[in-house]
Coordinates of C-alpha atoms in Angstrom, one line a residue:
Chain A
M1 CA 116.1 138.0 -47.3
N2 CA 114.4 136.7 -44.4
R3 CA 113.4 133.4 -45.8
G4 CA 116.8 133.0 -47.5
R5 CA 118.2 133.2 -43.9
Y6 CA 116.9 129.7 -43.0
L7 CA 117.8 128.0 -46.2
P8 CA 121.5 126.9 -45.2
L9 CA 120.1 125.8 -41.9
A10 CA 117.3 123.9 -43.3
A11 CA 119.5 122.2 -46.0
G12 CA 122.3 121.4 -43.4
L13 CA 119.8 119.9 -41.0
A14 CA 118.1 117.9 -43.5
L15 CA 121.4 116.4 -44.8
L16 CA 122.7 115.8 -41.3
S17 CA 119.5 114.2 -40.0
L18 CA 119.6 111.8 -43.1
F19 CA 123.1 110.8 -41.8
A20 CA 122.1 110.8 -38.2
L21 CA 119.2 108.4 -39.1
A22 CA 121.4 106.2 -41.0
A23 CA 123.7 106.1 -37.9
L24 CA 120.9 105.2 -35.4
A25 CA 118.9 102.9 -37.5
P26 CA 121.0 101.6 -40.5
G27 CA 118.4 98.8 -40.9
L28 CA 115.9 101.4 -42.2
F29 CA 118.1 102.2 -45.2
T30 CA 119.3 98.6 -46.2
G31 CA 117.6 95.2 -46.2
Y32 CA 121.0 93.3 -46.1
G33 CA 123.0 92.5 -43.0
Q34 CA 126.4 93.8 -42.6
K35 CA 128.1 90.4 -43.1
E36 CA 125.7 89.0 -45.8
M37 CA 127.7 87.8 -48.8
F38 CA 126.9 87.7 -52.2
Q39 CA 128.9 87.3 -55.4
A40 CA 132.2 89.5 -55.4
W41 CA 132.4 92.6 -57.5
L42 CA 128.9 92.8 -58.9
A43 CA 128.2 96.0 -60.9
P44 CA 125.6 98.3 -59.5
S45 CA 122.0 97.1 -60.0
Q46 CA 118.4 97.1 -58.7
E47 CA 119.2 94.6 -55.9
H48 CA 122.7 96.2 -55.0
W49 CA 122.7 99.9 -55.7
L50 CA 126.4 100.4 -55.4
G51 CA 127.3 96.8 -56.3
T52 CA 129.3 94.3 -54.0
N53 CA 133.0 94.5 -53.0
S54 CA 135.8 92.0 -53.1
L55 CA 134.4 89.9 -50.4
G56 CA 131.0 90.1 -51.8
Y57 CA 129.3 92.4 -49.3
D58 CA 126.9 95.0 -50.3
I59 CA 128.6 98.3 -50.7
F60 CA 125.6 100.5 -49.9
T61 CA 125.0 98.6 -46.7
E62 CA 128.6 99.0 -45.8
L63 CA 128.3 102.6 -46.3
V64 CA 125.3 102.8 -44.2
Y65 CA 126.7 100.9 -41.3
G66 CA 129.9 103.0 -41.6
T67 CA 128.0 106.3 -40.9
R68 CA 127.8 105.5 -37.2
E69 CA 131.4 104.9 -36.7
T70 CA 132.4 108.1 -38.8
L71 CA 129.9 110.2 -37.0
L72 CA 130.8 108.9 -33.6
I73 CA 134.5 109.6 -34.1
G74 CA 133.9 113.0 -35.8
V75 CA 131.5 114.1 -33.2
S76 CA 133.2 113.0 -30.1
S77 CA 136.5 114.0 -30.9
S78 CA 135.2 117.5 -31.7
V79 CA 133.5 117.7 -28.4
L80 CA 136.6 116.8 -26.8
T81 CA 138.4 119.3 -28.9
M82 CA 136.2 122.0 -28.0
L83 CA 136.5 121.2 -24.3
L84 CA 140.4 121.2 -24.5
G85 CA 140.4 124.3 -26.5
A86 CA 138.1 126.3 -24.2
A87 CA 140.1 125.3 -21.2
A88 CA 143.3 126.0 -22.7
G89 CA 141.9 129.2 -23.9
V90 CA 140.7 130.4 -20.9
L91 CA 143.5 129.4 -18.7
S92 CA 146.2 131.2 -21.1
T93 CA 144.5 134.5 -20.2
V94 CA 145.3 134.1 -16.5
R95 CA 148.2 135.9 -15.3
G96 CA 151.1 134.0 -13.6
V97 CA 152.8 130.7 -14.6
W98 CA 149.7 128.7 -15.7
G99 CA 148.6 131.4 -18.0
W100 CA 152.2 131.6 -19.7
L101 CA 152.6 127.8 -19.7
S102 CA 149.3 127.3 -21.5
N103 CA 149.9 130.1 -23.9
A104 CA 153.3 128.6 -24.6
L105 CA 151.7 125.2 -25.3
I106 CA 149.1 126.8 -27.5
N107 CA 151.9 128.4 -29.7
V108 CA 153.9 125.1 -30.0
F109 CA 150.9 122.9 -30.7
A110 CA 149.9 125.4 -33.4
L111 CA 153.2 124.6 -35.4
L112 CA 153.5 120.8 -34.8
P113 CA 153.1 119.1 -38.3
R114 CA 149.7 117.4 -37.3
L115 CA 149.4 114.5 -39.8
V116 CA 152.7 113.1 -39.3
T117 CA 152.7 113.6 -35.5
L118 CA 149.4 111.8 -35.6
I119 CA 150.5 109.0 -37.7
V120 CA 153.8 108.4 -35.6
L121 CA 151.7 108.3 -32.4
A122 CA 149.2 106.1 -33.9
G123 CA 152.1 103.7 -34.7
F124 CA 153.3 103.9 -31.2
L125 CA 150.1 103.9 -29.1
G126 CA 148.0 101.6 -31.5
S127 CA 145.0 102.8 -33.4
S128 CA 141.7 101.6 -31.7
A129 CA 138.8 104.2 -32.2
L130 CA 139.3 105.5 -28.8
N131 CA 142.9 106.1 -29.2
L132 CA 142.1 107.9 -32.5
I133 CA 139.5 110.1 -30.8
V134 CA 141.9 111.2 -28.1
L135 CA 144.9 111.6 -30.6
I136 CA 142.9 113.8 -32.9
S137 CA 141.5 115.9 -30.4
A138 CA 145.0 116.1 -28.6
F139 CA 146.1 117.9 -32.0
S140 CA 143.2 119.9 -33.0
W141 CA 142.2 122.0 -30.0
V142 CA 144.8 124.7 -30.9
G143 CA 142.4 126.7 -33.2
T144 CA 139.7 126.8 -30.7
A145 CA 142.1 127.8 -28.1
R146 CA 143.4 130.7 -30.0
D147 CA 140.0 132.0 -30.8
V148 CA 138.8 131.6 -27.2
R149 CA 142.0 133.3 -25.8
A150 CA 141.4 136.4 -28.3
R151 CA 137.7 136.5 -27.3
V152 CA 138.3 136.3 -23.5
I153 CA 140.9 139.0 -23.7
H154 CA 138.5 141.1 -25.6
L155 CA 135.7 140.4 -23.0
N156 CA 138.1 141.2 -20.0
S157 CA 138.4 144.7 -21.3
M158 CA 134.4 145.2 -21.6
P159 CA 132.9 147.5 -19.0
F160 CA 130.5 144.8 -17.6
I161 CA 133.4 142.5 -16.5
E162 CA 135.1 145.5 -15.1
N163 CA 131.9 146.0 -13.1
C164 CA 132.0 142.5 -11.9
V165 CA 135.4 143.1 -10.7
I166 CA 134.4 146.2 -8.9
Q167 CA 131.6 144.4 -7.2
G168 CA 134.1 142.0 -6.0
Y169 CA 133.3 138.8 -7.5
S170 CA 135.9 136.2 -7.6
R171 CA 137.8 135.4 -11.0
A172 CA 136.3 132.0 -10.9
H173 CA 132.8 133.3 -10.6
I174 CA 133.2 135.7 -13.3
A175 CA 134.9 133.1 -15.7
A176 CA 132.0 130.7 -15.0
H177 CA 129.0 133.1 -15.0
H178 CA 130.0 136.0 -17.4
I179 CA 132.7 134.8 -19.6
L180 CA 131.7 131.4 -20.6
P181 CA 128.1 132.4 -21.5
N182 CA 129.5 134.7 -24.0
L183 CA 131.7 132.2 -25.6
Y184 CA 128.8 130.3 -26.7
D185 CA 128.4 131.1 -30.1
L186 CA 132.2 130.9 -30.8
L187 CA 132.3 127.5 -29.2
L188 CA 129.3 126.2 -31.2
S189 CA 130.8 127.4 -34.6
R190 CA 134.0 125.9 -33.7
F191 CA 132.4 122.8 -32.6
L192 CA 130.6 122.5 -36.0
L193 CA 133.6 123.2 -38.2
G194 CA 135.7 121.0 -35.9
V195 CA 133.5 118.2 -36.6
N196 CA 134.5 118.5 -40.2
S197 CA 138.2 118.7 -39.5
C198 CA 137.9 115.7 -37.2
I199 CA 136.1 113.6 -39.9
M200 CA 138.8 114.7 -42.4
M201 CA 141.7 113.7 -40.1
E202 CA 140.1 110.4 -39.4
S203 CA 139.2 109.5 -42.8
T204 CA 142.9 110.4 -43.9
L205 CA 144.3 108.3 -41.1
S206 CA 141.8 105.5 -42.0
F207 CA 142.7 105.8 -45.8
L208 CA 146.4 105.4 -45.0
G209 CA 145.6 102.2 -43.2
F210 CA 146.0 103.4 -39.7
G211 CA 142.4 103.4 -38.8
D212 CA 140.5 101.0 -36.4
L213 CA 139.8 97.8 -38.3
Y214 CA 137.0 96.6 -36.1
H215 CA 135.0 99.8 -36.6
P216 CA 135.4 100.4 -40.2
T217 CA 134.6 104.1 -41.2
W218 CA 134.2 105.6 -44.7
G219 CA 137.9 106.4 -44.8
S220 CA 138.7 102.7 -44.0
M221 CA 136.3 101.7 -46.7
I222 CA 138.2 103.7 -49.2
N223 CA 141.4 102.2 -47.9
F224 CA 139.9 98.7 -48.7
A225 CA 138.6 99.5 -52.2
Y226 CA 141.9 101.1 -53.0
N227 CA 143.9 98.2 -51.8
R228 CA 141.7 95.4 -53.1
G229 CA 141.8 96.4 -56.6
A230 CA 138.8 98.5 -57.2
F231 CA 140.9 100.5 -59.4
I232 CA 141.7 97.7 -61.9
R233 CA 138.2 96.6 -61.8
Q234 CA 136.9 100.1 -62.5
A235 CA 134.6 99.9 -59.4
Y236 CA 134.7 103.7 -59.0
N237 CA 131.5 103.6 -57.3
Y238 CA 133.2 101.5 -54.4
L239 CA 136.1 104.2 -54.4
L240 CA 134.2 107.4 -54.6
T241 CA 130.8 107.1 -52.9
P242 CA 132.3 107.0 -49.3
G243 CA 134.2 110.2 -50.1
V244 CA 131.2 111.8 -51.5
C245 CA 129.5 111.0 -48.2
I246 CA 132.4 112.7 -46.3
M247 CA 131.8 115.6 -48.5
L248 CA 128.1 115.8 -47.9
L249 CA 128.6 115.3 -44.2
S250 CA 131.1 118.3 -44.1
L251 CA 129.0 120.4 -46.1
S252 CA 125.9 119.8 -43.7
F253 CA 128.0 120.9 -40.7
Y254 CA 129.3 123.8 -42.6
L255 CA 125.9 125.1 -43.8
I256 CA 124.5 124.8 -40.2
S257 CA 127.5 126.9 -39.0
L258 CA 126.8 129.5 -41.8
Y259 CA 123.5 130.0 -40.3
F260 CA 124.8 130.8 -36.9
E261 CA 127.5 133.0 -38.3
R262 CA 125.2 135.0 -40.1
R263 CA 122.9 135.2 -37.3
R264 CA 125.7 136.7 -35.0
D265 CA 126.6 139.2 -37.7
T266 CA 122.9 140.3 -38.0
I267 CA 122.8 140.7 -34.2
E268 CA 126.0 142.5 -34.1
E269 CA 124.7 145.0 -36.7
V270 CA 121.6 145.8 -34.9
Chain B
M1 CA 161.1 143.1 -35.3
K2 CA 160.5 141.6 -32.1
K3 CA 157.4 139.8 -33.5
Y4 CA 159.5 137.8 -35.7
T5 CA 162.2 136.8 -33.4
R6 CA 159.4 135.7 -31.1
S7 CA 157.8 133.5 -33.6
M8 CA 161.1 132.0 -34.4
G9 CA 161.5 131.2 -30.7
T10 CA 158.2 129.4 -30.8
A11 CA 159.2 127.4 -33.7
L12 CA 162.3 126.3 -31.9
A13 CA 160.4 125.5 -28.9
C14 CA 158.2 123.3 -30.9
F15 CA 161.3 121.5 -32.2
L16 CA 162.5 120.8 -28.8
V17 CA 159.0 119.3 -27.9
V18 CA 159.4 116.9 -30.8
I19 CA 162.8 115.9 -29.7
A20 CA 161.5 115.4 -26.3
L21 CA 158.4 113.4 -27.4
N22 CA 160.8 111.3 -29.8
F23 CA 163.2 110.5 -26.7
F24 CA 160.7 109.9 -24.2
L25 CA 157.9 108.0 -26.1
P26 CA 159.6 104.7 -26.4
R27 CA 161.0 104.8 -22.9
M28 CA 157.7 105.8 -21.1
L29 CA 155.2 103.7 -22.8
P30 CA 154.2 100.4 -21.2
G31 CA 156.4 97.7 -22.6
N32 CA 160.3 97.1 -23.0
P33 CA 161.8 100.0 -24.7
I34 CA 164.1 97.7 -26.5
A35 CA 161.0 96.4 -28.5
Y36 CA 160.2 99.9 -29.5
L37 CA 163.7 101.1 -30.4
T38 CA 164.6 97.9 -32.4
G39 CA 161.0 97.1 -33.6
F40 CA 161.6 93.4 -32.8
A41 CA 159.3 91.6 -30.3
E42 CA 161.2 90.8 -27.1
E43 CA 160.3 87.0 -27.3
D44 CA 162.0 86.7 -30.6
M45 CA 165.3 87.6 -29.2
T46 CA 167.9 85.4 -28.0
P47 CA 169.5 86.5 -24.6
R48 CA 172.7 87.4 -26.4
Q49 CA 170.7 89.6 -29.0
Y50 CA 168.9 91.1 -26.0
E51 CA 172.2 92.0 -24.2
Y52 CA 173.7 93.2 -27.6
Y53 CA 170.8 95.6 -28.4
R54 CA 170.8 96.8 -24.8
S55 CA 174.2 98.1 -24.8
A56 CA 174.0 99.3 -28.3
L57 CA 171.0 101.5 -27.6
H58 CA 172.7 102.6 -24.4
L59 CA 169.7 101.4 -22.5
D60 CA 171.8 100.3 -19.4
E61 CA 172.9 103.7 -18.8
S62 CA 171.2 106.6 -16.8
L63 CA 168.4 108.5 -18.5
P64 CA 170.3 111.9 -18.9
A65 CA 173.3 109.8 -20.5
Q66 CA 170.7 108.3 -22.8
F67 CA 169.4 111.7 -23.8
M68 CA 173.0 112.9 -24.6
Y69 CA 173.5 109.9 -26.8
Y70 CA 170.2 110.7 -28.4
L71 CA 171.1 114.3 -28.9
Q72 CA 174.5 113.1 -30.5
S73 CA 172.6 111.1 -33.0
L74 CA 170.7 114.1 -34.1
L75 CA 173.8 116.4 -34.3
D76 CA 175.8 114.0 -36.3
G77 CA 173.0 113.6 -38.6
S78 CA 172.6 110.0 -38.4
L79 CA 169.2 110.2 -36.4
G80 CA 169.6 106.7 -35.3
Y81 CA 169.7 103.3 -36.8
S82 CA 166.7 101.1 -38.3
Y83 CA 167.3 97.7 -37.3
K84 CA 164.5 96.4 -39.6
K85 CA 166.1 97.9 -42.7
E86 CA 169.6 97.6 -41.5
A87 CA 170.5 101.1 -42.5
V88 CA 171.2 104.5 -41.0
V89 CA 167.9 106.4 -40.7
S90 CA 169.0 109.8 -42.1
E91 CA 170.2 107.9 -45.3
L92 CA 166.8 106.2 -45.8
I93 CA 165.1 109.4 -45.4
F94 CA 167.4 111.6 -47.4
D95 CA 167.1 109.0 -50.4
R96 CA 163.3 109.8 -50.4
L97 CA 163.1 113.4 -49.3
G98 CA 164.0 114.8 -52.6
N99 CA 160.9 113.1 -54.2
T100 CA 158.7 114.4 -51.4
L101 CA 160.1 117.9 -51.8
Q102 CA 159.5 117.7 -55.6
I103 CA 155.7 117.4 -54.9
T104 CA 155.4 119.6 -52.0
L105 CA 157.3 122.8 -53.0
P106 CA 155.7 123.4 -56.3
A107 CA 152.4 122.7 -54.8
V108 CA 152.9 125.0 -51.9
L109 CA 154.0 127.9 -54.4
L110 CA 151.3 127.1 -56.8
S111 CA 148.5 127.1 -54.2
A112 CA 149.9 130.2 -52.5
A113 CA 150.2 132.1 -55.8
L114 CA 146.8 131.2 -57.1
G115 CA 145.0 131.7 -53.7
L116 CA 146.7 135.0 -53.4
V117 CA 145.8 136.3 -56.9
W118 CA 142.3 134.8 -57.0
G119 CA 141.4 135.7 -53.3
L120 CA 142.6 139.1 -53.6
S121 CA 140.6 139.9 -56.7
C122 CA 137.4 138.2 -55.2
G123 CA 137.8 139.8 -51.9
F124 CA 138.1 143.3 -53.5
H125 CA 135.0 142.7 -55.7
K126 CA 133.1 141.1 -52.8
N127 CA 129.6 139.7 -53.3
G128 CA 130.0 139.9 -57.0
L129 CA 129.0 137.1 -59.3
A130 CA 132.6 135.8 -59.7
D131 CA 133.1 136.1 -55.9
R132 CA 130.2 134.2 -54.9
A133 CA 130.6 131.3 -57.4
S134 CA 134.4 130.8 -56.7
T135 CA 133.8 131.1 -53.0
S136 CA 131.1 128.4 -53.1
L137 CA 133.1 126.3 -55.3
L138 CA 136.2 126.4 -53.0
I139 CA 134.1 125.7 -50.0
V140 CA 132.9 122.5 -51.6
L141 CA 136.5 121.7 -52.5
N142 CA 137.5 122.4 -48.9
A143 CA 135.1 119.7 -47.9
L144 CA 137.0 117.1 -49.9
P145 CA 139.6 114.9 -48.4
T146 CA 143.0 115.1 -50.1
F147 CA 143.1 111.6 -51.1
L148 CA 139.6 111.9 -52.7
I149 CA 140.8 114.8 -54.9
A150 CA 143.8 112.8 -55.9
L151 CA 141.7 109.7 -56.7
V152 CA 139.2 111.7 -58.7
L153 CA 142.3 113.2 -60.8
V154 CA 143.6 109.9 -61.3
I155 CA 140.4 108.5 -62.4
V156 CA 139.6 111.4 -64.9
F157 CA 142.9 112.1 -66.3
G158 CA 144.9 108.9 -65.9
F159 CA 142.2 106.3 -66.3
K160 CA 139.6 107.7 -68.6
A161 CA 141.4 110.2 -70.9
R162 CA 144.8 108.4 -70.3
W163 CA 146.6 111.9 -70.7
L164 CA 148.9 111.6 -67.9
P165 CA 150.8 108.9 -66.0
Y166 CA 149.4 108.1 -62.5
A167 CA 152.0 106.0 -61.0
G168 CA 155.5 106.6 -59.8
L169 CA 157.8 109.3 -60.9
N170 CA 159.5 107.8 -64.0
S171 CA 158.3 105.4 -66.6
A172 CA 160.4 102.3 -67.1
G173 CA 162.8 102.4 -69.7
V174 CA 163.8 106.0 -69.9
P175 CA 167.5 106.4 -69.2
A176 CA 168.5 109.0 -66.3
G177 CA 169.9 112.1 -67.5
G178 CA 168.9 114.1 -70.6
A179 CA 166.0 116.1 -71.7
E180 CA 163.6 113.1 -72.1
Y181 CA 164.1 112.1 -68.6
V182 CA 163.1 115.6 -67.4
L183 CA 160.3 115.6 -69.5
D184 CA 159.0 112.5 -68.5
R185 CA 159.6 113.4 -64.7
L186 CA 157.6 116.6 -65.3
R187 CA 154.7 114.6 -66.8
H188 CA 154.7 112.4 -63.7
L189 CA 154.7 115.3 -61.5
V190 CA 151.5 116.9 -63.1
L191 CA 149.0 114.9 -61.2
P192 CA 150.6 114.7 -57.8
V193 CA 151.3 118.5 -57.6
A194 CA 147.9 119.4 -58.9
S195 CA 146.0 117.3 -56.3
L196 CA 148.1 118.8 -53.6
A197 CA 147.8 122.2 -54.8
L198 CA 144.0 121.7 -55.1
A199 CA 143.9 120.4 -51.6
A200 CA 145.8 123.3 -50.2
L201 CA 144.1 126.1 -52.3
P202 CA 140.8 126.5 -50.4
S203 CA 142.4 127.6 -47.2
R204 CA 144.6 130.1 -48.7
Y205 CA 141.9 131.6 -51.0
L206 CA 139.4 131.7 -48.3
M207 CA 142.0 133.6 -45.9
M208 CA 143.0 135.9 -48.7
R209 CA 139.3 136.7 -49.8
N210 CA 138.2 137.3 -46.3
M211 CA 141.1 139.6 -45.5
A212 CA 140.7 141.4 -48.8
A213 CA 137.1 141.7 -48.2
Q214 CA 137.6 143.3 -44.8
A215 CA 140.4 145.5 -45.8
A216 CA 138.3 146.8 -48.7
D217 CA 135.8 148.4 -46.1
E218 CA 138.7 150.4 -44.6
K219 CA 138.8 154.0 -44.8
Y220 CA 142.1 154.3 -46.7
V221 CA 140.4 152.3 -49.3
L222 CA 137.4 154.6 -49.4
Y223 CA 139.9 157.5 -49.7
A224 CA 141.8 156.1 -52.5
R225 CA 138.6 155.6 -54.4
A226 CA 137.7 159.1 -53.6
R227 CA 140.9 160.4 -55.1
G228 CA 140.0 158.5 -58.3
L229 CA 142.9 156.0 -58.2
P230 CA 142.4 153.0 -60.7
P231 CA 141.0 149.8 -58.9
G232 CA 143.9 147.8 -60.1
L233 CA 146.3 150.1 -58.1
I234 CA 144.1 150.2 -55.0
E235 CA 144.0 146.3 -55.0
R236 CA 147.6 145.7 -55.5
G237 CA 149.3 148.9 -54.0
Y238 CA 146.8 149.4 -51.0
I239 CA 145.1 146.2 -50.1
L240 CA 147.7 143.7 -51.0
R241 CA 150.5 145.6 -49.3
N242 CA 148.5 145.7 -46.0
I243 CA 147.4 141.9 -45.9
A244 CA 150.5 140.4 -47.4
Q245 CA 152.2 139.6 -44.1
P246 CA 149.7 137.6 -42.6
F247 CA 149.3 135.7 -45.8
V248 CA 153.2 134.9 -45.9
T249 CA 153.2 133.7 -42.2
M250 CA 150.1 131.5 -43.0
A251 CA 151.7 130.2 -46.1
G252 CA 154.9 129.4 -44.2
M253 CA 153.1 127.7 -41.4
S254 CA 151.2 125.5 -43.9
V255 CA 154.0 124.1 -45.5
S256 CA 154.2 121.3 -42.8
T257 CA 150.5 120.9 -43.7
C258 CA 151.3 120.3 -47.2
V259 CA 154.1 117.8 -46.2
G260 CA 151.4 116.0 -44.4
G261 CA 149.2 116.1 -47.5
S262 CA 152.2 115.0 -49.8
L263 CA 152.2 111.6 -47.4
V264 CA 148.9 111.0 -48.7
I265 CA 149.5 111.8 -52.3
E266 CA 152.5 109.6 -52.4
N267 CA 150.5 106.6 -51.1
V268 CA 147.9 107.2 -53.9
F269 CA 150.5 107.7 -56.7
S270 CA 153.0 105.1 -55.3
I271 CA 155.7 107.5 -55.3
N272 CA 158.8 106.5 -53.3
G273 CA 158.9 109.5 -51.0
M274 CA 158.7 110.0 -47.3
G275 CA 155.1 109.2 -47.1
T276 CA 155.4 105.7 -48.6
L277 CA 158.5 105.4 -46.2
L278 CA 156.3 106.4 -43.2
S279 CA 153.5 104.1 -43.9
D280 CA 156.2 101.3 -44.5
A281 CA 157.7 102.2 -41.2
V282 CA 154.4 102.1 -39.3
Y283 CA 153.4 98.7 -41.0
T284 CA 156.7 97.0 -40.2
L285 CA 156.8 98.8 -36.6
D286 CA 160.0 100.4 -37.5
Y287 CA 160.0 102.9 -34.7
P288 CA 163.5 104.6 -35.2
L289 CA 162.5 105.3 -38.8
M290 CA 159.1 106.8 -37.6
Q291 CA 161.0 109.1 -35.3
G292 CA 163.4 110.1 -37.9
I293 CA 160.7 111.0 -40.2
L294 CA 158.9 113.1 -37.4
F295 CA 162.1 114.9 -36.8
V296 CA 162.8 115.7 -40.4
T297 CA 159.3 116.8 -41.0
T298 CA 159.6 119.2 -38.0
L299 CA 162.8 120.5 -39.3
I300 CA 161.2 121.4 -42.6
M301 CA 158.5 123.1 -40.8
V302 CA 160.9 125.1 -38.8
I303 CA 162.9 126.1 -41.8
S304 CA 159.8 127.2 -43.7
I305 CA 158.6 129.4 -40.7
V306 CA 161.8 131.0 -40.4
A307 CA 162.0 131.6 -44.1
A308 CA 158.4 133.1 -43.9
D309 CA 159.5 135.4 -41.2
I310 CA 162.5 136.6 -43.2
I311 CA 160.3 137.3 -46.2
C312 CA 157.8 139.3 -44.0
V313 CA 160.6 141.4 -42.6
L314 CA 161.8 141.9 -46.2
I315 CA 158.4 143.1 -47.3
D316 CA 157.4 145.4 -44.3
P317 CA 158.4 148.8 -45.0
R318 CA 158.1 149.7 -41.3
V319 CA 161.0 147.3 -40.5
R320 CA 163.2 148.7 -43.4
W321 CA 162.5 152.4 -42.6
G322 CA 162.8 151.7 -38.9
E323 CA 166.2 150.7 -39.3
R324 CA 167.1 153.5 -41.5
V325 CA 165.8 156.1 -39.4

């Protein structure tokens, strides 16, 4: 049992570090430059592991260079999501107008049809990578906020917080020094799972053609493949490998979060 | 009972937020609102055109008056006018809405039913072989983006096996009406509905499975077991009845997610639905049409939440008996 505990963590970290390495040093994985042209639509071979695309770029190289953009958008929007969610969640437990307002905001945002709103807003505001990050996190923080809210309400009824109140600490001090540290595991797991949903959101938007064309992610790659006739040429490797990468990346984050979840359960059992 | 009216109130508030967003977005963003509301660049317009649009869109009046005009367009059901397509927005949308709903509704029902039955039995027999296998399978499925599921299904069943059609909703040359037409439509619907249902299944399954697994540890289940009740009865008569409500609420809330998913599916299967209309609108910068689609999607969401709440009231014995006593 004890050895099995670290299995998901190890597998997740191994996968993730592979992707992280590809993001930091793409040159290690591929000998070709990003814009190096070959003959178009070459089949997979020794020189080109996944063949070449409609413009003659090496698909594997494209994939490796897309890792950075995908991870960047996923991780940064998840960080932003987490911060927004934590702030709104803590704020919503405060008594008074602000608490009521942010609670109402949480309830309203929970219902908004996310993808349609995102597409429409991306249409209005334009879809640069930065816009996508801000938009995605602006519509993803609700889950975090709800969890944080539930946890804070639970914590507020615990004796050690009561004790702090009796000791005369200010609300801000209690929130910063006693409540936030207790949210650590929750925020960590929301962050890890948030990366997944942000990457999923981004790839869906990019697949539909609303992504940032100057920073092609895996989603945009599939969009290119789909629009440039990878179907008819039966270049399934071009269509499917970015999707498989998205899946593996998601699973790696999931496995890591699984470890922390299990660890928390063990702590609570003891 | 109070709980349900409150969630309907939230749905209504959400509706108002979308209306306000639709109204203020083109007027508050940097740039001329005329460009946003017509979709044409300001430089391409003659002064006469500019004046015409300005008065046609009521932009020369005060903001509250403009808002009244906007509300009026929502209430009379026209949702504005698309200058790019030269048509009333609501007509454009309602032409396509039927196709979208033909994919969305079966997928919602199918994934909810499958998630309910499968998740319940796996959660009840938790940590068994079947539970472990299907939970890990669905976690992997959960990591797949919707469009990838659709692409794989198209490649496997459409391209390789050639069992099912993978584009459009009808074959060319089949006359409308008649049994042949309906069968043809059904054959075309199989792949889109299956991909959407598969994409929506994991979240429902996982929720149901976790709730059932939690409920299986409750004391009333232990008591029921101790009385020697058959497992099937405990599963359906005790656990299901206790966790049905959050499930229905969740299923109702996720209809809008499914509408979002169907936007993707329609693009993959080139179906003339709201999704293709929306991407068309974004590509041609047809802002009134985009706003109309957002409005209609929100409307669908509100309707489904209200429907889910009504079902919750109907299946909640506490509410039924509370009213009788």
